Coordinates of C-alpha atoms and ligand atoms in Angstrom, one line a residue:
M282 CA 17.1 20.7 29.8
P283 CA 20.7 22.5 27.9
D284 CA 21.6 26.4 27.8
F285 CA 21.5 28.1 24.9
P286 CA 25.4 27.7 23.1
P287 CA 27.5 31.3 23.0
D288 CA 26.7 31.8 20.1
F289 CA 23.3 31.3 19.8
L290 CA 21.1 34.3 18.2
P291 CA 17.4 34.1 17.6
Q292 CA 17.4 35.3 14.4
N293 CA 20.1 32.9 12.6
F294 CA 18.2 30.2 14.6
L295 CA 14.9 30.8 13.1
D296 CA 16.4 31.7 9.4
S297 CA 18.0 28.0 9.0
H298 CA 14.5 26.9 9.9
F299 CA 11.5 29.7 8.2
L300 CA 11.8 31.9 5.1
N301 CA 11.9 35.2 7.4
P302 CA 9.0 37.4 5.6
D303 CA 11.9 40.0 4.9
R304 CA 12.5 37.2 2.2
S305 CA 16.6 37.9 3.8
N306 CA 17.2 34.2 3.8
L307 CA 14.9 33.1 0.6
E308 CA 17.7 32.4 -1.7
D309 CA 19.5 29.7 1.5
I310 CA 15.8 28.3 2.0
R311 CA 16.5 27.4 -2.1
K312 CA 19.9 26.1 -1.7
L313 CA 18.8 23.9 1.0
G314 CA 16.4 22.5 -1.3
Y315 CA 18.9 22.1 -3.8
A316 CA 20.8 20.4 -1.5
F317 CA 18.5 18.2 -1.1
V318 CA 17.5 17.3 -5.1
D319 CA 21.4 16.6 -5.4
L320 CA 21.1 13.4 -2.0
I321 CA 18.6 12.4 -3.9
V322 CA 19.7 12.3 -7.4
D323 CA 22.9 11.6 -6.9
S324 CA 22.7 9.3 -3.4
V325 CA 19.8 8.1 -3.6
L326 CA 18.2 7.5 -7.2
D327 CA 21.6 7.0 -9.0
T328 CA 22.7 3.6 -6.9
Q329 CA 21.0 0.9 -8.9
N330 CA 24.3 -0.7 -9.4
Q331 CA 25.3 -0.5 -6.1
A332 CA 24.6 -3.1 -3.0
F333 CA 21.3 -4.4 -1.8
V334 CA 22.0 -2.9 1.6
Q335 CA 25.8 -1.8 2.0
D336 CA 26.0 -1.2 5.8
E337 CA 24.3 -3.8 8.4
S338 CA 25.9 -2.5 11.4
S339 CA 22.9 -0.8 13.9
F340 CA 22.4 2.9 13.7
K341 CA 22.4 5.5 17.0
I342 CA 20.7 8.2 16.7
N343 CA 22.6 10.7 18.9
I344 CA 20.3 13.3 19.4
P345 CA 22.5 16.4 20.0
E346 CA 22.2 19.5 22.6
H347 CA 22.4 22.1 20.2
G348 CA 21.3 21.9 16.6
D349 CA 23.9 20.5 13.8
K350 CA 24.4 23.0 10.7
L351 CA 22.3 21.3 7.6
A352 CA 25.3 21.0 5.7
D353 CA 26.6 18.5 8.3
L354 CA 23.3 16.7 8.7
L355 CA 22.8 16.4 5.2
A356 CA 26.5 14.9 5.1
E357 CA 25.5 12.4 8.0
V358 CA 22.5 11.1 6.3
R359 CA 24.6 10.3 3.2
S360 CA 26.9 8.4 4.8
Q361 CA 25.2 7.0 7.5
V362 CA 21.6 6.6 7.1
L363 CA 21.6 6.3 3.1
P364 CA 23.9 3.3 3.5
R365 CA 22.0 1.3 5.9
T366 CA 18.6 1.7 3.5
V367 CA 17.2 -1.1 1.4
N368 CA 18.1 -0.1 -2.1
F369 CA 15.2 -0.5 -4.0
Q370 CA 16.9 1.4 -7.0
N371 CA 18.6 -2.1 -7.8
P372 CA 16.4 -3.4 -10.7
R373 CA 17.9 -7.0 -9.0
Y374 CA 15.9 -6.3 -6.1
M375 CA 12.9 -7.9 -6.3
G376 CA 11.9 -9.3 -3.0
H377 CA 8.3 -7.6 -1.8
M378 CA 5.9 -5.5 -3.1
D379 CA 8.0 -2.4 -2.9
S380 CA 8.5 -0.4 -5.9
V381 CA 11.1 2.6 -7.0
P382 CA 8.6 5.4 -7.1
T383 CA 8.2 7.5 -9.9
A384 CA 10.3 10.5 -9.9
I385 CA 6.9 13.2 -10.2
T386 CA 5.6 11.7 -6.9
I387 CA 9.0 12.2 -5.0
W388 CA 9.3 15.6 -5.8
A389 CA 5.0 15.3 -5.4
D390 CA 5.3 14.2 -2.1
A391 CA 7.6 16.9 -1.1
L392 CA 5.3 19.4 -2.7
I393 CA 2.6 18.2 0.0
S394 CA 4.5 18.9 2.9
A395 CA 5.4 22.0 1.8
I396 CA 1.8 23.2 1.4
N397 CA 0.9 20.6 4.2
N398 CA -2.9 21.2 4.0
N399 CA -4.8 18.9 6.3
M400 CA -7.3 16.6 5.0
L401 CA -9.2 16.5 8.0
S402 CA -11.8 18.8 7.0
Y403 CA -12.9 21.1 3.7
E404 CA -11.7 24.4 5.4
L405 CA -8.2 22.4 6.3
A406 CA -8.1 21.5 2.3
P407 CA -10.8 23.2 0.1
V408 CA -8.3 21.8 -3.3
F409 CA -7.6 18.2 -1.6
T410 CA -11.2 17.8 -0.3
E411 CA -12.4 17.8 -4.0
M412 CA -9.5 16.4 -5.2
E413 CA -9.2 13.3 -3.1
A414 CA -13.8 13.1 -3.6
Q415 CA -13.5 13.6 -7.6
L416 CA -10.5 11.0 -7.7
M417 CA -12.2 8.3 -5.1
Q418 CA -15.3 8.6 -7.7
W419 CA -12.9 8.0 -11.0
F420 CA -11.5 5.1 -9.4
G421 CA -14.4 3.7 -8.3
N422 CA -16.2 4.0 -11.8
L423 CA -13.1 2.4 -12.9
F424 CA -14.0 -0.4 -11.3
G425 CA -17.7 -0.7 -12.1
M426 CA -18.9 0.7 -8.9
G427 CA -21.6 2.6 -10.2
T428 CA -23.1 6.0 -10.1
D429 CA -22.7 6.1 -6.2
C430 CA -19.3 5.3 -4.9
F431 CA -17.0 7.2 -2.8
G432 CA -14.0 6.5 -0.5
T433 CA -11.1 7.8 1.3
L434 CA -7.5 7.9 1.1
T435 CA -5.8 5.6 3.7
A436 CA -2.3 5.6 5.3
G437 CA -2.2 2.2 3.7
G438 CA -4.1 -1.2 2.4
S439 CA -4.1 -2.8 6.6
L440 CA -6.2 0.6 7.1
A441 CA -8.1 0.2 4.0
N442 CA -8.8 -3.3 5.2
I443 CA -9.7 -2.7 8.6
S444 CA -12.3 0.5 7.5
G445 CA -13.9 -1.9 5.3
L446 CA -14.2 -4.1 8.1
L447 CA -15.7 -1.7 10.7
L448 CA -18.8 -0.5 8.0
A449 CA -19.7 -4.3 7.3
R450 CA -20.1 -4.6 11.2
N451 CA -21.9 -1.3 11.0
W452 CA -24.6 -2.7 8.4
K453 CA -24.9 -5.6 9.6
Q454 CA -25.5 -4.9 13.4
P455 CA -26.0 -1.1 13.9
Q456 CA -25.5 -1.1 18.0
S457 CA -22.0 -2.3 17.3
K458 CA -21.3 1.6 17.0
T459 CA -23.5 3.2 19.4
V460 CA -23.6 0.5 22.7
G461 CA -20.0 -1.9 21.4
E462 CA -21.7 -4.8 21.3
A463 CA -21.3 -7.1 18.0
N464 CA -22.9 -10.2 18.4
N465 CA -22.4 -14.0 16.9
L466 CA -20.5 -12.2 14.0
V467 CA -18.1 -14.3 11.6
A468 CA -16.0 -13.6 8.7
F469 CA -14.5 -15.1 6.0
V470 CA -10.9 -14.9 3.8
S471 CA -9.1 -17.5 2.8
D472 CA -5.6 -18.9 3.4
A473 CA -3.9 -16.7 1.4
A474 CA -5.0 -13.5 2.7
H475 CA -3.2 -10.5 4.2
T476 CA -3.0 -10.7 7.9
S477 CA -4.4 -7.2 8.0
F478 CA -8.0 -9.0 8.3
E479 CA -7.0 -10.4 12.0
K480 CA -5.7 -7.2 12.9
A481 CA -9.2 -5.5 11.4
M482 CA -11.1 -8.4 13.5
N483 CA -9.0 -7.2 17.2
V484 CA -9.7 -3.3 16.0
I485 CA -13.4 -4.0 15.2
G486 CA -14.0 -6.4 18.5
V487 CA -15.6 -9.0 17.1
G488 CA -11.7 -11.1 17.6
K489 CA -9.4 -13.1 15.3
E490 CA -11.4 -16.1 16.3
N491 CA -14.5 -15.3 14.2
L492 CA -12.1 -14.8 11.1
V493 CA -12.4 -18.0 8.8
R494 CA -9.7 -18.5 7.1
V495 CA -11.3 -20.9 3.7
L496 CA -8.7 -23.6 2.0
T497 CA -7.1 -22.5 -1.3
N498 CA -5.8 -24.4 -4.4
D499 CA -2.3 -24.3 -5.1
R500 CA -2.1 -21.3 -7.1
G501 CA -3.4 -19.7 -3.8
E502 CA -7.5 -19.2 -5.2
I503 CA -10.4 -19.9 -2.3
I504 CA -12.2 -23.2 -3.3
L505 CA -16.0 -21.7 -4.0
E506 CA -17.2 -24.8 -2.6
E507 CA -15.2 -24.3 0.4
L508 CA -16.0 -21.1 1.5
E509 CA -19.9 -22.2 0.7
L510 CA -19.6 -25.4 3.0
E511 CA -17.5 -22.7 5.9
I512 CA -21.0 -20.8 5.2
Q513 CA -23.2 -22.6 6.2
K514 CA -21.1 -24.7 8.8
A515 CA -21.2 -20.7 10.9
I516 CA -24.7 -20.6 10.3
R517 CA -25.8 -24.1 12.3
Q518 CA -23.5 -23.0 14.6
G519 CA -25.8 -19.8 15.1
K520 CA -23.6 -17.5 14.0
Q521 CA -24.3 -14.8 11.4
P522 CA -22.0 -14.7 8.5
F523 CA -21.4 -11.2 7.6
F524 CA -18.2 -10.2 6.0
V525 CA -16.6 -12.4 2.7
A526 CA -13.7 -11.0 0.7
A527 CA -12.1 -11.8 -2.1
I528 CA -8.3 -11.1 -2.7
A529 CA -7.3 -9.1 -6.0
G530 CA -3.5 -10.5 -5.3
T531 CA -2.4 -12.2 -2.6
T532 CA 0.8 -11.2 -1.2
V533 CA 2.3 -14.5 -1.4
T534 CA 1.6 -16.2 -4.9
G535 CA -0.5 -12.7 -6.6
A536 CA -3.0 -14.9 -7.0
V537 CA -6.8 -13.6 -8.0
D538 CA -9.9 -15.1 -6.4
A539 CA -13.0 -15.3 -8.7
I540 CA -14.3 -11.9 -8.0
Q541 CA -17.9 -12.7 -9.8
A542 CA -18.2 -16.1 -7.7
V543 CA -17.2 -15.2 -4.5
G544 CA -19.3 -11.8 -4.7
E545 CA -22.7 -14.1 -5.6
I546 CA -21.5 -16.2 -2.8
A547 CA -21.5 -13.4 0.0
K548 CA -24.6 -11.4 -1.7
R549 CA -26.6 -14.8 -1.6
Y550 CA -25.5 -15.2 2.4
D551 CA -26.5 -11.2 2.6
C552 CA -22.8 -10.6 3.9
W553 CA -20.7 -7.6 3.0
F554 CA -18.6 -8.2 0.0
H555 CA -15.0 -7.0 0.1
I556 CA -12.3 -6.9 -2.1
D557 CA -8.7 -6.4 -0.8
A558 CA -7.1 -5.7 -4.5
A559 CA -4.5 -3.7 -2.3
Y560 CA -1.5 -5.3 -4.7
G561 CA -3.1 -6.5 -7.5
G562 CA -5.4 -3.5 -8.1
A563 CA -3.6 -1.9 -11.2
G564 CA -4.7 -4.9 -13.2
I565 CA -7.6 -3.0 -14.2
F566 CA -5.4 -0.7 -16.7
S567 CA -4.0 -3.8 -18.5
P568 CA -7.3 -5.3 -20.6
K569 CA -5.3 -8.4 -20.7
L570 CA -5.9 -8.6 -17.0
Q571 CA -9.2 -7.1 -16.8
P572 CA -11.2 -10.3 -17.1
L573 CA -10.3 -11.3 -13.5
F574 CA -11.7 -8.0 -12.7
Q575 CA -15.5 -9.4 -13.4
G576 CA -17.7 -9.1 -10.8
C577 CA -16.1 -5.7 -9.1
E578 CA -19.8 -4.2 -9.1
L579 CA -20.7 -6.8 -6.8
A580 CA -18.7 -5.3 -3.9
D581 CA -19.3 -3.1 -1.1
S582 CA -16.0 -1.9 -0.9
I583 CA -12.5 -2.3 -2.3
T584 CA -9.1 -2.2 -1.2
F585 CA -6.4 -0.6 -3.7
N586 CA -2.3 1.1 -2.8
P587 CA -1.5 3.2 -5.8
Q588 CA 2.4 3.1 -3.4
K589 CA 2.5 -0.8 -4.5
W590 CA 2.0 -2.0 -8.5
L591 CA 1.1 2.2 -9.2
W592 CA 4.8 3.4 -8.5
V593 CA 3.3 6.1 -6.3
A594 CA 5.8 6.7 -3.5
R595 CA 4.4 6.1 -0.5
T596 CA 1.6 6.5 1.3
C597 CA -1.1 6.3 -0.8
A598 CA -3.7 3.6 -0.4
M599 CA -7.7 3.7 -0.3
L600 CA -11.0 2.1 0.5
I601 CA -13.7 2.7 -2.5
V602 CA -17.4 2.1 -1.2
K603 CA -20.4 1.5 -3.7
D604 CA -22.2 3.6 -1.5
K605 CA -21.4 6.7 0.1
Q606 CA -23.6 6.4 2.6
H607 CA -21.7 3.3 3.9
L608 CA -18.9 5.7 4.6
V609 CA -20.8 8.5 6.2
D610 CA -22.4 5.7 8.4
G611 CA -19.5 4.4 9.5
F612 CA -18.0 7.2 11.0
D613 CA -20.3 10.6 11.4
G614 CA -17.8 11.6 14.3
E615 CA -18.7 15.2 14.7
L616 CA -16.1 17.9 14.2
P617 CA -17.6 20.5 16.4
Y618 CA -14.8 22.7 15.9
M619 CA -15.9 22.9 12.0
D620 CA -17.7 24.4 9.2
D621 CA -19.5 22.1 9.0
R622 CA -21.6 22.9 5.9
T623 CA -19.3 21.1 3.6
L624 CA -17.6 18.0 3.3
N625 CA -15.2 17.2 5.6
F626 CA -13.1 13.5 5.1
G627 CA -12.3 13.7 9.0
N628 CA -16.0 12.0 9.1
L629 CA -15.4 9.5 6.8
N630 CA -12.3 8.1 7.9
L631 CA -10.0 6.1 10.8
Q632 CA -7.7 8.8 10.4
G633 CA -7.9 11.9 11.6
T634 CA -5.1 14.7 10.4
R635 CA -4.0 13.0 7.1
R636 CA -1.6 14.3 4.3
T637 CA -3.2 15.5 1.0
D638 CA -1.8 12.0 -0.6
S639 CA -4.7 13.2 -3.2
L640 CA -2.2 15.6 -4.7
K641 CA 0.8 13.0 -5.7
L642 CA -2.0 10.3 -6.7
W643 CA -3.5 12.9 -9.3
M644 CA 0.1 14.6 -10.6
A645 CA 1.2 10.2 -11.3
L646 CA -1.9 9.7 -13.1
K647 CA -1.9 13.5 -14.6
A648 CA 1.8 12.8 -15.7
M649 CA 1.2 9.1 -17.3
G650 CA -2.0 9.2 -18.3
I651 CA -3.9 6.0 -18.4
S652 CA -2.2 4.6 -21.8
G653 CA 1.4 5.2 -19.3
C654 CA -0.5 3.2 -16.6
R655 CA -1.4 0.1 -19.0
Y656 CA 2.0 0.3 -20.8
L657 CA 3.9 0.2 -16.8
V658 CA 1.5 -2.7 -15.8
E659 CA 1.6 -4.2 -18.7
R660 CA 6.2 -4.3 -19.2
S661 CA 6.5 -5.1 -15.7
L662 CA 3.6 -8.5 -16.9
D663 CA 6.6 -8.9 -19.7
L664 CA 9.6 -8.6 -17.2
S665 CA 7.9 -11.2 -14.9
D666 CA 7.4 -13.3 -17.6
N667 CA 11.5 -13.7 -18.6
L668 CA 12.0 -14.1 -15.2
R669 CA 9.6 -17.0 -15.5
Q670 CA 11.3 -18.4 -18.8
W671 CA 14.3 -18.2 -16.7
V672 CA 12.6 -20.5 -14.1
E673 CA 11.8 -23.0 -16.7
A674 CA 15.5 -23.1 -18.4
S675 CA 17.0 -23.7 -15.0
P676 CA 17.6 -27.3 -14.7
E677 CA 17.9 -26.6 -11.0
L678 CA 14.7 -24.4 -10.8
E679 CA 10.7 -24.4 -11.0
L680 CA 8.1 -22.8 -10.9
V681 CA 5.5 -23.2 -7.2
C682 CA 2.6 -22.4 -9.1
E683 CA 1.8 -20.8 -12.5
P684 CA 1.7 -17.0 -11.9
T685 CA -1.3 -14.7 -12.8
L686 CA 0.6 -11.2 -12.4
N687 CA 3.9 -10.2 -11.9
I688 CA 4.7 -12.4 -9.3
I689 CA 6.7 -15.4 -9.8
C690 CA 7.5 -17.9 -7.2
L691 CA 9.7 -20.9 -7.5
K692 CA 12.0 -23.0 -5.7
S693 CA 14.9 -25.3 -6.1
N694 CA 14.1 -28.9 -7.5
N695 CA 17.8 -29.9 -6.1
P696 CA 17.3 -31.7 -2.6
N697 CA 20.8 -30.3 -1.7
L698 CA 20.5 -26.8 -2.6
S699 CA 17.0 -25.8 -0.3
S700 CA 15.7 -22.3 -1.4
T701 CA 16.7 -20.4 1.5
F702 CA 20.5 -21.7 1.0
L703 CA 19.8 -20.3 -3.1
R704 CA 18.5 -17.2 -1.4
Q705 CA 21.3 -16.2 0.0
Q706 CA 24.2 -17.2 -2.1
W707 CA 22.0 -15.1 -5.3
I708 CA 21.9 -11.8 -2.1
D709 CA 25.4 -12.4 -1.7
A710 CA 26.6 -12.2 -5.3
G711 CA 24.4 -9.3 -5.8
K712 CA 22.6 -11.5 -8.3
L713 CA 18.5 -11.1 -7.0
W714 CA 17.0 -10.0 -4.4
L715 CA 14.5 -12.4 -3.3
S716 CA 11.7 -12.5 -0.4
L717 CA 11.2 -16.1 1.2
P718 CA 7.8 -16.5 1.9
L719 CA 6.3 -19.7 4.1
W720 CA 3.7 -21.3 1.5
K721 CA 1.5 -24.5 2.0
G722 CA 4.1 -25.3 4.6
D723 CA 7.8 -24.6 2.9
R724 CA 10.0 -21.8 2.3
I725 CA 9.9 -20.9 -1.2
L726 CA 11.3 -18.2 -3.6
K727 CA 9.2 -15.0 -4.3
A728 CA 10.1 -12.2 -7.3
V729 CA 7.6 -8.8 -7.4
V730 CA 8.9 -8.0 -10.6
L731 CA 7.8 -3.8 -10.2
H732 CA 11.2 -2.5 -11.2
P733 CA 10.3 -1.1 -14.4
Y734 CA 13.8 -2.4 -15.7
A735 CA 13.9 -5.0 -13.9
G736 CA 16.7 -8.0 -15.0
Ligands
PLP924 C1 -0.1 -4.9 0.8 C2 -1.0 -5.9 1.3 C3 -1.7 -5.4 1.8 C4 -1.6 -4.6 3.2 O1 -1.1 -3.1 2.8 P1 -0.2 -2.0 3.4 O2 -0.8 -0.4 2.8 O3 0.5 -2.5 3.7 O4 -1.0 -2.0 4.7 C5 -3.4 -6.0 2.5 N1 -3.3 -6.9 1.2 C6 -2.6 -7.2 0.6 C7 -3.5 -8.2 -0.6 C8 -1.7 -6.3 -0.1 O5 -1.0 -6.9 -0.6

């Protein structure tokens, strides 16, 4: 370890990093905050006309022996880091399910860091424990999950799906939680479902080979007859079906499975019914899309990511369960070093220490209101319809399938112009940044129309 530099003064060092109880550096800390505000507004938000990525060269971390001056550090971030970021502020960026966060959630995220409470337990985050609990019930009610619903925020939809599968395993074979043996279990999702289901099967010890991927139609919706045939086949092979998922907003085409019908099949075969609405869940705010969510009350668990189609700065995702007891039974770890008379989210979660993302989500909902959420969701549907019309009017382009949400899949219909080539041409010209997913064996172009000024 290096020696301290000759001019190192502990008090100066401490004053750079913490508020002094004598308040002598209060204004310096405030100025640092204002410098961040300027950096964020001028060099992050006010870049809508700038390139998708300005600098693709690699970056070196260069940890110094002696700490940098904070002003120099901010300057380095501005000149070396920001040009290498992906510019989601550009309204022509439509590649993936990554939104520009609403302004309130950007600043709320800093507030969360400043407060730094810990969702591990009530005594480390009393108000946020209440806030998260009430928000989970609020979202559960929004999806029609009944009076015993509950849930937890998670660091993403993958973790929510993994948690859902864990609860399902413990419900079907309670011994698997204690002695670790899950026997013969088999789960069913569509071939358009997210890869986190494979991850989950690995994590819960049932294994990826016991995840059956059911065929979908050309829009990406699960084929109900195929689902039932696959379940029956598994039973004939001596396996025990335990989990069926419907996807509300598939990752490539944004398709929504027939939730009610999938739920009824799940129940007929005594399976846990999960809905992965990580992306599409925000559709519940739009009366136009609400019919797609019919049957949510059948769900034992739902994944939903406000960090995607609700414009909340990451991370913000959740797992909601119909019956709180499943969440309690699923984990029921002990927190011997905590007051255990109260609700401790650390007992209801794969994570221990967790950020208080509830503050950001609550502030977002308070600031926009339910009508504001509906407006933004429907606006993105309208903007995606503009894109759809542009594709239909372009002689060299065609839709891959009929869109369901604000996701448009398209391809070139000119054999001399591959989708890969077209994509690069558009990116180089600064015209559009689309992604290039593999869909039913072909590379296609995908636009997720999330930017409120997209176009
Ligand atoms: C994004 C997504 C996930 C994964 O969520 P992360 O937050 O990226 O972990 C899971 N399922 C669907 C349908 C998604 O769109």
